[in-house]
């Protein structure tokens, strides 16, 4: 057991999660691989979406993986930064838009 | 204002300017513990290639004569495997250029692929283009684009078009940030101006005037899928700059010379070489360029490819090593001399001067 919860080397051990549930692991990794293939969206666009979601979830493994993935797909740092801003805008906006609930309650209870 | 290019490794007397140092650096990387099927070869490219082909890696003929005219260049790119730059002076002589045209005839090569440095800066560039075109050969100019804006070479857009030379132009990215990081400040803007001039002259629009763009990854990773990138590049360059081109080649960065220097600076040499070796694609070996190409240096020496030329890995097996000693049969069937850098041509989708090989 290491002294920290997150170790970059652990990302390489992701596939071992199938060791004690091989059928589910197989299904997950096949589906996961299929998700990122070129389709109606390109692999490049899917990597940028994944990068944004990774920041919204604040998953260190995913940020590592999809920063590399997006660069390897030919994106530059300005494009990656805009993807992170999209995630940040949705997180911030999701908080702010719930202000309408606050206003409804306040309208009901207030004078 | 564009920043002036930095000094070459050669000029700054870096130990990395010595090909022996570069080869030793790659050979000392410990590759044990990686992906099983490849590390059985322990980074031995010759063994990996032989296993993939069922026979030792050998040439199948000489279809392309690639002439490296010298080290002179107006740029000094971070990833340059030639260590070219404004401070380099090496250039092919007229006698060697004349011999190249004789060998072109003797070899039967249908394609003359001219590279450098910026090959346009060589005193032999126009002589060789005229000679090869007069003999009916397809001629490729590996162009850095910005050279076409400099005063002594601005006439070359017309010259290239008149001789129907295929222009294979380097552009790391369709956006400014990554292009300037790899090639120097201001190079992207110059490249766009040059591409517009080429388009106006018919390049990328007239089927007789083929314009290909080449992208090398801007970092320590492999290129993305060539076909997918080409679609995006065509869309974005058209949308942003109204630029047309025929095809996009992706070329993997070779861990030698100035790209090796950059890897060393970033402490990425081990990780990058391991990435290349782990991504070894047996299906790519059949299409490596050394099988149908003969590489000629500015001084007339012969090599299996431009990378071996820069690492000074000469031809093997006792075949003629200089253009003055050219003999078709032994050279067309020669065994290829290899090293660990060769994993750069067989990683992922494969890589060659003609882009991906699978």
Short mmCIF file of C-alpha atoms in Angstrom, two decimals:
data_model
loop_
_atom_site.label_atom_id
_atom_site.label_comp_id
_atom_site.label_asym_id
_atom_site.label_seq_id
_atom_site.Cartn_x
_atom_site.Cartn_y
_atom_site.Cartn_z
CA UNK A 1 0.00 0.00 0.00
CA UNK A 2 1.46 3.34 -1.02
CA UNK A 3 1.32 6.51 1.08
CA UNK A 4 -0.98 8.27 -1.39
CA UNK A 5 -4.32 7.31 -2.92
CA UNK A 6 -3.24 8.42 -6.41
CA UNK A 7 -0.17 7.00 -8.16
CA UNK A 8 0.22 7.62 -11.95
CA UNK A 9 1.50 4.05 -12.36
CA UNK A 10 -1.86 2.72 -11.13
CA UNK A 11 -3.54 3.85 -14.36
CA UNK A 12 -1.62 1.12 -16.19
CA UNK A 13 -3.21 -1.45 -13.86
CA UNK A 14 -6.78 -0.56 -14.86
CA UNK A 15 -7.20 -3.80 -16.81
CA UNK A 16 -6.53 -5.80 -13.62
CA UNK A 17 -9.96 -4.74 -12.38
CA UNK A 18 -11.23 -7.65 -14.52
CA UNK A 19 -9.25 -10.20 -12.49
CA UNK A 20 -12.10 -10.99 -10.10
CA UNK A 21 -14.99 -10.33 -12.48
CA UNK A 22 -13.65 -11.38 -15.87
CA UNK A 23 -16.93 -11.41 -17.80
CA UNK A 24 -18.00 -7.97 -16.66
CA UNK A 25 -14.46 -6.68 -17.18
CA UNK A 26 -14.41 -8.06 -20.73
CA UNK A 27 -17.76 -6.46 -21.55
CA UNK A 28 -16.70 -3.13 -20.06
CA UNK A 29 -13.38 -2.89 -21.89
CA UNK A 30 -14.87 -3.99 -25.22
CA UNK A 31 -17.62 -1.40 -24.91
CA UNK A 32 -15.15 1.25 -23.73
CA UNK A 33 -12.92 0.61 -26.74
CA UNK A 34 -15.89 0.77 -29.10
CA UNK A 35 -17.04 4.09 -27.65
CA UNK A 36 -13.86 5.85 -28.79
CA UNK A 37 -13.83 4.59 -32.38
CA UNK A 38 -14.50 7.00 -35.25
CA UNK A 39 -18.26 7.16 -35.78
CA UNK A 40 -20.72 10.03 -36.15
CA UNK A 41 -18.12 11.81 -34.01
CA UNK A 42 -14.39 11.46 -34.67
CA UNK A 43 -12.03 9.86 -32.16
CA UNK A 44 -10.52 13.34 -31.76
CA UNK A 45 -13.87 14.91 -30.81
CA UNK A 46 -14.57 12.06 -28.40
CA UNK A 47 -11.19 12.60 -26.71
CA UNK A 48 -12.00 16.29 -26.18
CA UNK A 49 -15.42 15.39 -24.73
CA UNK A 50 -13.70 12.87 -22.44
CA UNK A 51 -11.20 15.54 -21.38
CA UNK A 52 -14.03 17.91 -20.46
CA UNK A 53 -15.93 15.21 -18.55
CA UNK A 54 -12.69 14.21 -16.79
CA UNK A 55 -12.39 17.75 -15.44
CA UNK A 56 -16.05 17.89 -14.44
CA UNK A 57 -15.54 14.62 -12.53
CA UNK A 58 -12.05 15.74 -11.42
CA UNK A 59 -10.71 12.26 -12.15
CA UNK A 60 -6.90 12.48 -12.10
CA UNK A 61 -6.52 9.25 -14.08
CA UNK A 62 -8.89 10.47 -16.78
CA UNK A 63 -7.25 13.92 -16.98
CA UNK A 64 -3.87 12.20 -17.51
CA UNK A 65 -5.27 9.78 -20.09
CA UNK A 66 -7.32 12.26 -22.14
CA UNK A 67 -4.75 15.06 -22.10
CA UNK A 68 -2.38 12.55 -23.73
CA UNK A 69 -5.16 11.20 -25.92
CA UNK A 70 -6.21 14.64 -27.17
CA UNK A 71 -2.61 15.67 -27.93
CA UNK A 72 -2.01 12.38 -29.74
CA UNK A 73 -5.15 13.04 -31.77
CA UNK A 74 -3.58 16.26 -33.05
CA UNK A 75 -5.26 18.82 -30.77
CA UNK A 76 -3.23 21.75 -29.43
CA UNK A 77 -3.19 23.16 -25.89
CA UNK A 78 -5.56 25.99 -26.81
CA UNK A 79 -8.15 23.44 -27.93
CA UNK A 80 -7.65 21.39 -24.74
CA UNK A 81 -8.04 24.54 -22.63
CA UNK A 82 -11.32 25.42 -24.35
CA UNK A 83 -12.61 21.89 -23.63
CA UNK A 84 -11.80 22.43 -19.93
CA UNK A 85 -13.64 25.76 -20.03
CA UNK A 86 -16.71 24.00 -21.42
CA UNK A 87 -16.61 21.61 -18.45
CA UNK A 88 -16.07 24.51 -16.04
CA UNK A 89 -18.92 26.50 -17.60
CA UNK A 90 -21.33 23.59 -17.23
CA UNK A 91 -20.29 22.98 -13.63
CA UNK A 92 -20.54 26.67 -12.78
CA UNK A 93 -23.70 27.09 -14.81
CA UNK A 94 -25.29 24.05 -13.20
CA UNK A 95 -24.84 25.67 -9.81
CA UNK A 96 -26.04 29.06 -10.95
CA UNK A 97 -29.06 27.84 -12.90
CA UNK A 98 -30.38 26.22 -9.69
CA UNK A 99 -30.72 29.77 -8.50
CA UNK A 100 -34.13 29.65 -10.19
CA UNK A 101 -35.17 27.05 -7.56
CA UNK A 102 -33.92 29.38 -4.86
CA UNK A 103 -35.96 32.20 -6.37
CA UNK A 104 -39.12 30.06 -6.57
CA UNK A 105 -38.84 29.07 -2.89
CA UNK A 106 -38.02 32.63 -1.91
CA UNK A 107 -41.01 33.93 -3.91
CA UNK A 108 -43.29 31.43 -2.20
CA UNK A 109 -42.12 32.13 1.32
CA UNK A 110 -41.14 35.75 1.10
CA UNK A 111 -43.33 38.84 1.08
CA UNK B 1 8.66 39.89 -35.53
CA UNK B 2 9.85 36.33 -36.11
CA UNK B 3 12.56 35.18 -33.68
CA UNK B 4 15.84 34.32 -35.46
CA UNK B 5 16.52 30.56 -35.52
CA UNK B 6 18.81 29.22 -32.78
CA UNK B 7 22.21 27.61 -33.41
CA UNK B 8 22.50 24.05 -34.71
CA UNK B 9 23.91 21.32 -32.45
CA UNK B 10 26.89 21.32 -34.79
CA UNK B 11 27.52 25.04 -34.24
CA UNK B 12 27.02 24.88 -30.47
CA UNK B 13 29.46 21.93 -30.26
CA UNK B 14 26.89 19.81 -28.42
CA UNK B 15 27.92 16.16 -27.83
CA UNK B 16 24.59 15.33 -29.50
CA UNK B 17 25.98 16.61 -32.80
CA UNK B 18 28.01 13.38 -32.91
CA UNK B 19 25.99 10.50 -34.45
CA UNK B 20 27.99 8.00 -32.38
CA UNK B 21 26.72 9.68 -29.20
CA UNK B 22 23.15 9.53 -30.51
CA UNK B 23 23.37 5.83 -31.39
CA UNK B 24 24.94 5.00 -28.02
CA UNK B 25 22.21 6.94 -26.19
CA UNK B 26 19.45 4.90 -27.87
CA UNK B 27 21.32 1.62 -27.37
CA UNK B 28 21.75 2.16 -23.62
CA UNK B 29 18.01 2.51 -22.94
CA UNK B 30 16.78 -0.47 -20.89
CA UNK B 31 13.69 -1.78 -22.68
CA UNK B 32 13.04 -4.79 -20.43
CA UNK B 33 9.64 -5.02 -18.78
CA UNK B 34 7.53 -3.64 -21.61
CA UNK B 35 4.98 -5.40 -23.77
CA UNK B 36 5.91 -9.09 -23.99
CA UNK B 37 5.89 -9.89 -27.72
CA UNK B 38 8.17 -7.00 -28.63
CA UNK B 39 10.58 -6.98 -25.72
CA UNK B 40 11.52 -10.55 -26.53
CA UNK B 41 13.64 -8.81 -29.17
CA UNK B 42 14.99 -6.49 -26.42
CA UNK B 43 14.88 -3.56 -28.78
CA UNK B 44 16.66 -5.47 -31.57
CA UNK B 45 14.99 -4.01 -34.66
CA UNK B 46 16.64 -6.41 -37.11
CA UNK B 47 15.20 -9.38 -35.20
CA UNK B 48 11.74 -7.79 -34.91
CA UNK B 49 11.67 -6.98 -38.65
CA UNK B 50 12.88 -10.45 -39.63
CA UNK B 51 10.18 -12.05 -37.48
CA UNK B 52 7.55 -9.87 -39.17
CA UNK B 53 8.73 -10.47 -42.73
CA UNK B 54 9.91 -14.06 -42.38
CA UNK B 55 13.23 -12.93 -43.89
CA UNK B 56 15.89 -10.31 -43.12
CA UNK B 57 14.92 -6.73 -44.06
CA UNK B 58 16.18 -6.14 -47.60
CA UNK B 59 15.56 -3.73 -50.47
CA UNK B 60 13.18 -4.84 -53.20
CA UNK B 61 14.40 -2.34 -55.80
CA UNK B 62 15.21 1.34 -56.29
CA UNK B 63 11.99 3.15 -57.16
CA UNK B 64 12.84 6.40 -55.37
CA UNK B 65 16.18 8.18 -55.47
CA UNK B 66 16.20 10.52 -52.48
CA UNK B 67 18.77 13.29 -52.73
CA UNK B 68 19.72 15.20 -49.60
CA UNK B 69 21.35 18.33 -51.00
CA UNK B 70 22.82 19.59 -47.72
CA UNK B 71 22.29 21.11 -44.31
CA UNK B 72 21.54 24.72 -45.25
CA UNK B 73 18.14 25.95 -44.01
CA UNK B 74 16.49 29.26 -43.15
CA UNK B 75 14.84 27.62 -40.10
CA UNK B 76 16.16 25.61 -37.13
CA UNK B 77 13.21 23.43 -36.07
CA UNK B 78 13.08 21.75 -32.66
CA UNK B 79 12.44 18.31 -34.17
CA UNK B 80 14.93 18.49 -37.10
CA UNK B 81 16.66 15.14 -37.62
CA UNK B 82 19.19 16.79 -39.94
CA UNK B 83 20.41 19.49 -37.50
CA UNK B 84 19.99 21.89 -40.40
CA UNK B 85 20.01 25.65 -39.99
CA UNK B 86 21.28 29.00 -41.20
CA UNK B 87 24.72 28.31 -39.71
CA UNK B 88 25.30 25.13 -41.74
CA UNK B 89 27.21 25.35 -45.02
CA UNK B 90 27.30 21.80 -46.41
CA UNK B 91 26.05 21.69 -50.00
CA UNK B 92 26.22 19.24 -52.90
CA UNK B 93 28.79 19.96 -55.62
CA UNK B 94 27.91 20.22 -59.33
CA UNK B 95 30.00 17.10 -60.04
CA UNK B 96 27.96 15.08 -57.50
CA UNK B 97 24.69 16.51 -58.86
CA UNK B 98 25.68 15.46 -62.40
CA UNK B 99 26.50 12.00 -61.07
CA UNK B 100 23.07 11.88 -59.37
CA UNK B 101 21.38 12.39 -62.74
CA UNK B 102 23.49 9.60 -64.27
CA UNK B 103 22.56 7.28 -61.41
CA UNK B 104 18.90 8.26 -61.82
CA UNK B 105 19.13 6.92 -65.39
CA UNK B 106 21.11 3.82 -64.42
CA UNK B 107 18.80 2.93 -61.52
CA UNK B 108 15.56 3.33 -63.44
CA UNK B 109 14.10 5.14 -60.42
CA UNK B 110 10.86 6.82 -61.41
CA UNK B 111 10.84 9.32 -58.56
CA UNK B 112 13.51 11.84 -57.55
CA UNK B 113 12.79 13.02 -54.01
CA UNK B 114 14.77 16.16 -53.14
CA UNK B 115 15.32 17.06 -49.49
CA UNK B 116 17.73 18.89 -47.18
CA UNK B 117 17.90 21.24 -45.12
CA UNK B 118 15.90 23.55 -47.26
CA UNK B 119 16.90 21.94 -50.58
CA UNK B 120 15.97 25.10 -52.48
CA UNK B 121 19.01 26.80 -50.84
CA UNK B 122 21.38 24.37 -52.54
CA UNK B 123 23.23 25.64 -55.58
CA UNK B 124 22.24 22.38 -57.32
CA UNK B 125 18.48 22.50 -56.70
CA UNK B 126 17.32 24.00 -59.98
CA UNK B 127 19.91 22.05 -61.98
CA UNK B 128 18.65 18.76 -60.53
CA UNK B 129 14.96 19.63 -60.98
CA UNK B 130 15.53 20.57 -64.63
CA UNK B 131 17.61 17.46 -65.30
CA UNK B 132 15.21 15.03 -63.64
CA UNK B 133 12.12 16.56 -65.24
CA UNK B 134 13.76 16.60 -68.68
CA UNK B 135 14.31 12.87 -68.21
CA UNK B 136 10.61 12.42 -67.43
CA UNK B 137 10.99 11.68 -63.74
CA UNK B 138 8.44 12.61 -61.09
CA UNK B 139 10.18 15.16 -58.83
CA UNK B 140 9.32 15.91 -55.20
CA UNK B 141 10.51 19.06 -53.38
CA UNK B 142 10.44 18.69 -49.59
CA UNK B 143 9.74 22.32 -48.84
CA UNK B 144 9.51 24.22 -45.54
CA UNK B 145 7.15 26.82 -47.13
CA UNK B 146 8.75 29.88 -45.50
CA UNK B 147 11.74 29.64 -47.85
CA UNK B 148 9.36 30.59 -50.68
CA UNK B 149 8.93 34.05 -49.10
CA UNK B 150 12.64 34.88 -48.88
CA UNK B 151 14.03 37.22 -51.51
CA UNK B 152 16.46 34.88 -53.33
CA UNK B 153 13.86 32.12 -53.63
CA UNK B 154 10.54 33.89 -54.26
CA UNK B 155 10.70 32.95 -57.97
CA UNK B 156 10.55 29.28 -57.02
CA UNK B 157 6.74 29.14 -56.86
CA UNK B 158 6.68 29.77 -60.61
CA UNK B 159 9.71 27.55 -61.22
CA UNK B 160 8.17 24.61 -59.35
CA UNK B 161 4.85 25.02 -61.19
CA UNK B 162 6.51 25.28 -64.61
CA UNK B 163 8.32 21.99 -63.98
CA UNK B 164 5.27 20.37 -62.32
CA UNK B 165 7.27 19.50 -59.23
CA UNK B 166 5.23 17.92 -56.44
CA UNK B 167 5.54 20.08 -53.32
CA UNK B 168 5.60 18.18 -50.04
CA UNK B 169 5.47 20.91 -47.44
CA UNK B 170 6.03 20.74 -43.70
CA UNK B 171 3.33 22.20 -41.48
CA UNK B 172 3.18 20.74 -37.95
CA UNK B 173 -0.36 21.96 -37.27
CA UNK B 174 -3.20 23.83 -38.95
CA UNK B 175 -3.10 26.29 -36.06
CA UNK B 176 -0.43 28.79 -35.05
CA UNK B 177 0.44 27.70 -31.50
CA UNK B 178 1.86 24.24 -32.21
CA UNK B 179 3.42 25.22 -35.54
CA UNK B 180 5.46 28.04 -34.03
CA UNK B 181 6.48 25.92 -31.04
CA UNK B 182 8.07 23.36 -33.37
CA UNK B 183 9.38 25.59 -36.15
CA UNK B 184 9.92 29.01 -34.57
CA UNK B 185 7.95 32.20 -33.92
CA UNK B 186 6.27 33.63 -36.98
CA UNK B 187 6.69 30.50 -39.12
CA UNK B 188 2.97 29.71 -39.13
CA UNK B 189 2.01 33.10 -40.56
CA UNK B 190 4.74 32.81 -43.23
CA UNK B 191 3.58 29.28 -44.06
CA UNK B 192 0.01 30.48 -44.62
CA UNK B 193 1.23 33.23 -46.98
CA UNK B 194 3.33 30.68 -48.89
CA UNK B 195 0.42 28.22 -49.12
CA UNK B 196 -1.81 30.97 -50.52
CA UNK B 197 0.80 31.77 -53.17
CA UNK B 198 1.05 28.10 -54.09
CA UNK B 199 -2.76 27.87 -54.30
CA UNK B 200 -2.90 31.00 -56.48
CA UNK B 201 -0.36 29.39 -58.83
CA UNK B 202 -2.56 26.28 -59.05
CA UNK B 203 -0.96 24.04 -56.41
CA UNK B 204 -3.57 22.00 -54.56
CA UNK B 205 -6.18 23.00 -57.17
CA UNK B 206 -4.79 21.94 -60.57
CA UNK B 207 -4.42 18.10 -60.58
CA UNK B 208 -1.01 18.48 -62.28
CA UNK B 209 0.31 20.55 -59.37
CA UNK B 210 0.15 18.29 -56.34
CA UNK B 211 0.51 19.87 -52.90
CA UNK B 212 0.97 17.60 -49.90
CA UNK B 213 1.27 18.76 -46.29
CA UNK B 214 3.36 16.89 -43.73
CA UNK B 215 2.72 16.95 -39.99
CA UNK B 216 5.06 15.68 -37.28
CA UNK B 217 3.62 15.42 -33.74
CA UNK B 218 4.41 18.47 -31.63
CA UNK B 219 5.56 16.50 -28.60
CA UNK B 220 6.59 13.05 -27.39
CA UNK B 221 3.79 11.00 -28.92
CA UNK B 222 2.80 9.21 -32.11
CA UNK B 223 0.77 10.85 -34.88
CA UNK B 224 -3.00 10.42 -35.00
CA UNK B 225 -4.72 8.52 -37.83
CA UNK B 226 -3.65 10.08 -41.14
CA UNK B 227 -7.00 9.78 -42.94
CA UNK B 228 -8.96 11.23 -40.03
CA UNK B 229 -6.51 14.12 -39.57
CA UNK B 230 -6.58 14.90 -43.30
CA UNK B 231 -10.35 15.44 -43.17
CA UNK B 232 -10.02 17.82 -40.24
CA UNK B 233 -7.04 19.71 -41.73
CA UNK B 234 -8.79 20.20 -45.07
CA UNK B 235 -11.90 21.50 -43.35
CA UNK B 236 -10.04 23.84 -40.98
CA UNK B 237 -7.49 25.27 -43.45
CA UNK B 238 -10.32 25.94 -45.92
CA UNK B 239 -12.54 27.52 -43.27
CA UNK B 240 -9.89 29.69 -41.66
CA UNK B 241 -7.62 30.59 -44.59
CA UNK B 242 -9.31 29.37 -47.82
CA UNK B 243 -6.33 27.04 -48.41
CA UNK B 244 -6.59 23.85 -50.51
CA UNK B 245 -4.21 20.91 -50.58
CA UNK B 246 -4.26 17.37 -51.94
CA UNK B 247 -3.18 15.13 -49.07
CA UNK B 248 -1.80 15.08 -45.55
CA UNK B 249 1.12 12.84 -44.53
CA UNK B 250 1.75 12.02 -40.87
CA UNK B 251 5.39 11.32 -40.04
CA UNK B 252 6.61 10.01 -36.68
CA UNK B 253 9.42 11.99 -35.06
CA UNK B 254 12.70 10.08 -35.13
CA UNK B 255 14.59 10.11 -31.80
CA UNK B 256 17.81 11.48 -33.28
CA UNK B 257 19.60 14.82 -33.58
CA UNK B 258 17.59 17.86 -32.41
CA UNK B 259 14.45 15.86 -31.54
CA UNK B 260 16.66 13.63 -29.36
CA UNK B 261 18.08 16.79 -27.77
CA UNK B 262 14.51 17.92 -26.98
CA UNK B 263 13.65 14.47 -25.55
CA UNK B 264 16.77 14.63 -23.38
CA UNK B 265 15.83 18.10 -22.12
CA UNK B 266 12.37 16.78 -21.16
CA UNK B 267 13.74 13.51 -19.70
CA UNK B 268 11.53 11.67 -22.21
CA UNK B 269 14.10 9.66 -24.20
CA UNK B 270 13.41 6.35 -22.41
CA UNK B 271 9.62 6.81 -22.44
CA UNK B 272 9.55 7.79 -26.12
CA UNK B 273 11.77 4.92 -27.30
CA UNK B 274 9.68 2.51 -25.24
CA UNK B 275 6.54 3.95 -26.80
CA UNK B 276 7.95 3.33 -30.30
CA UNK B 277 9.05 -0.21 -29.45
CA UNK B 278 5.78 -1.09 -27.68
CA UNK B 279 3.83 0.22 -30.69
CA UNK B 280 5.81 -2.00 -33.12
CA UNK B 281 3.37 -2.99 -35.86
CA UNK B 282 4.54 -6.08 -37.80
CA UNK B 283 2.19 -5.16 -40.68
CA UNK B 284 4.11 -1.92 -41.23
CA UNK B 285 7.48 -3.56 -41.97
CA UNK B 286 6.59 -4.51 -45.53
CA UNK B 287 6.09 -0.83 -46.46
CA UNK B 288 9.15 0.81 -44.86
CA UNK B 289 10.77 3.23 -47.28
CA UNK B 290 14.28 1.73 -47.19
CA UNK B 291 12.92 -1.17 -49.25
CA UNK B 292 12.32 0.92 -52.38
CA UNK B 293 14.47 4.01 -51.75
CA UNK B 294 18.16 4.79 -52.08
CA UNK B 295 19.33 7.83 -50.11
CA UNK B 296 22.19 9.99 -51.42
CA UNK B 297 24.04 12.48 -49.20
CA UNK B 298 25.32 15.91 -50.25
CA UNK B 299 28.81 14.38 -50.46
CA UNK B 300 27.67 11.47 -52.66
CA UNK B 301 27.64 8.82 -49.95
CA UNK B 302 24.82 6.25 -50.18
CA UNK B 303 22.50 5.22 -47.36
CA UNK B 304 19.36 3.15 -46.76
CA UNK B 305 17.40 6.24 -45.72
CA UNK B 306 17.77 9.86 -44.65
CA UNK B 307 17.77 8.86 -40.95
CA UNK B 308 20.65 6.40 -41.41
CA UNK B 309 22.39 9.16 -43.34
CA UNK B 310 22.19 11.51 -40.35
CA UNK B 311 23.32 8.75 -37.96
CA UNK B 312 26.15 7.91 -40.39
CA UNK B 313 25.06 4.28 -40.60
CA UNK B 314 26.42 3.36 -44.03
CA UNK B 315 25.29 0.57 -46.33
CA UNK B 316 26.07 -2.93 -45.14
CA UNK B 317 27.05 -6.17 -46.87
CA UNK B 318 29.94 -4.84 -48.94
CA UNK B 319 27.76 -3.02 -51.52
CA UNK B 320 29.02 0.23 -53.11
CA UNK B 321 28.86 3.03 -50.53
CA UNK B 322 29.35 6.04 -52.80
CA UNK B 323 27.51 7.33 -55.83
CA UNK B 324 30.73 7.18 -57.87
CA UNK B 325 30.74 3.39 -57.37
CA UNK B 326 27.04 2.87 -58.17
CA UNK B 327 26.06 -0.66 -59.30
CA UNK B 328 22.36 -1.37 -59.70
CA UNK B 329 22.05 -5.06 -58.91
CA UNK B 330 23.80 -5.26 -55.52
CA UNK B 331 22.22 -1.98 -54.37
CA UNK B 332 18.71 -2.92 -55.48
CA UNK B 333 18.85 -6.17 -53.46
CA UNK B 334 20.93 -4.95 -50.52
CA UNK B 335 20.33 -5.89 -46.89
CA UNK B 336 19.19 -2.87 -44.89
CA UNK B 337 21.36 -1.58 -42.04
CA UNK B 338 19.19 -0.99 -38.95
CA UNK B 339 19.28 0.37 -35.41
CA UNK B 340 16.86 1.15 -32.61
CA UNK B 341 15.76 4.38 -34.31
CA UNK B 342 14.13 2.18 -36.98
CA UNK B 343 11.27 1.50 -34.54
CA UNK B 344 10.19 5.04 -35.47
CA UNK B 345 9.15 3.79 -38.92
CA UNK B 346 7.19 0.76 -37.65
CA UNK B 347 5.26 2.24 -34.72
CA UNK B 348 1.47 2.39 -34.92
CA UNK B 349 0.32 3.00 -38.49
CA UNK B 350 3.94 3.05 -39.72
CA UNK B 351 5.81 6.10 -40.98
CA UNK B 352 7.76 7.01 -44.07
CA UNK B 353 8.53 10.00 -46.29
CA UNK B 354 5.18 9.16 -47.91
CA UNK B 355 3.33 9.24 -44.58
CA UNK B 356 1.63 6.29 -42.87
CA UNK B 357 2.46 2.90 -44.40
CA UNK B 358 -0.54 0.78 -43.34
#
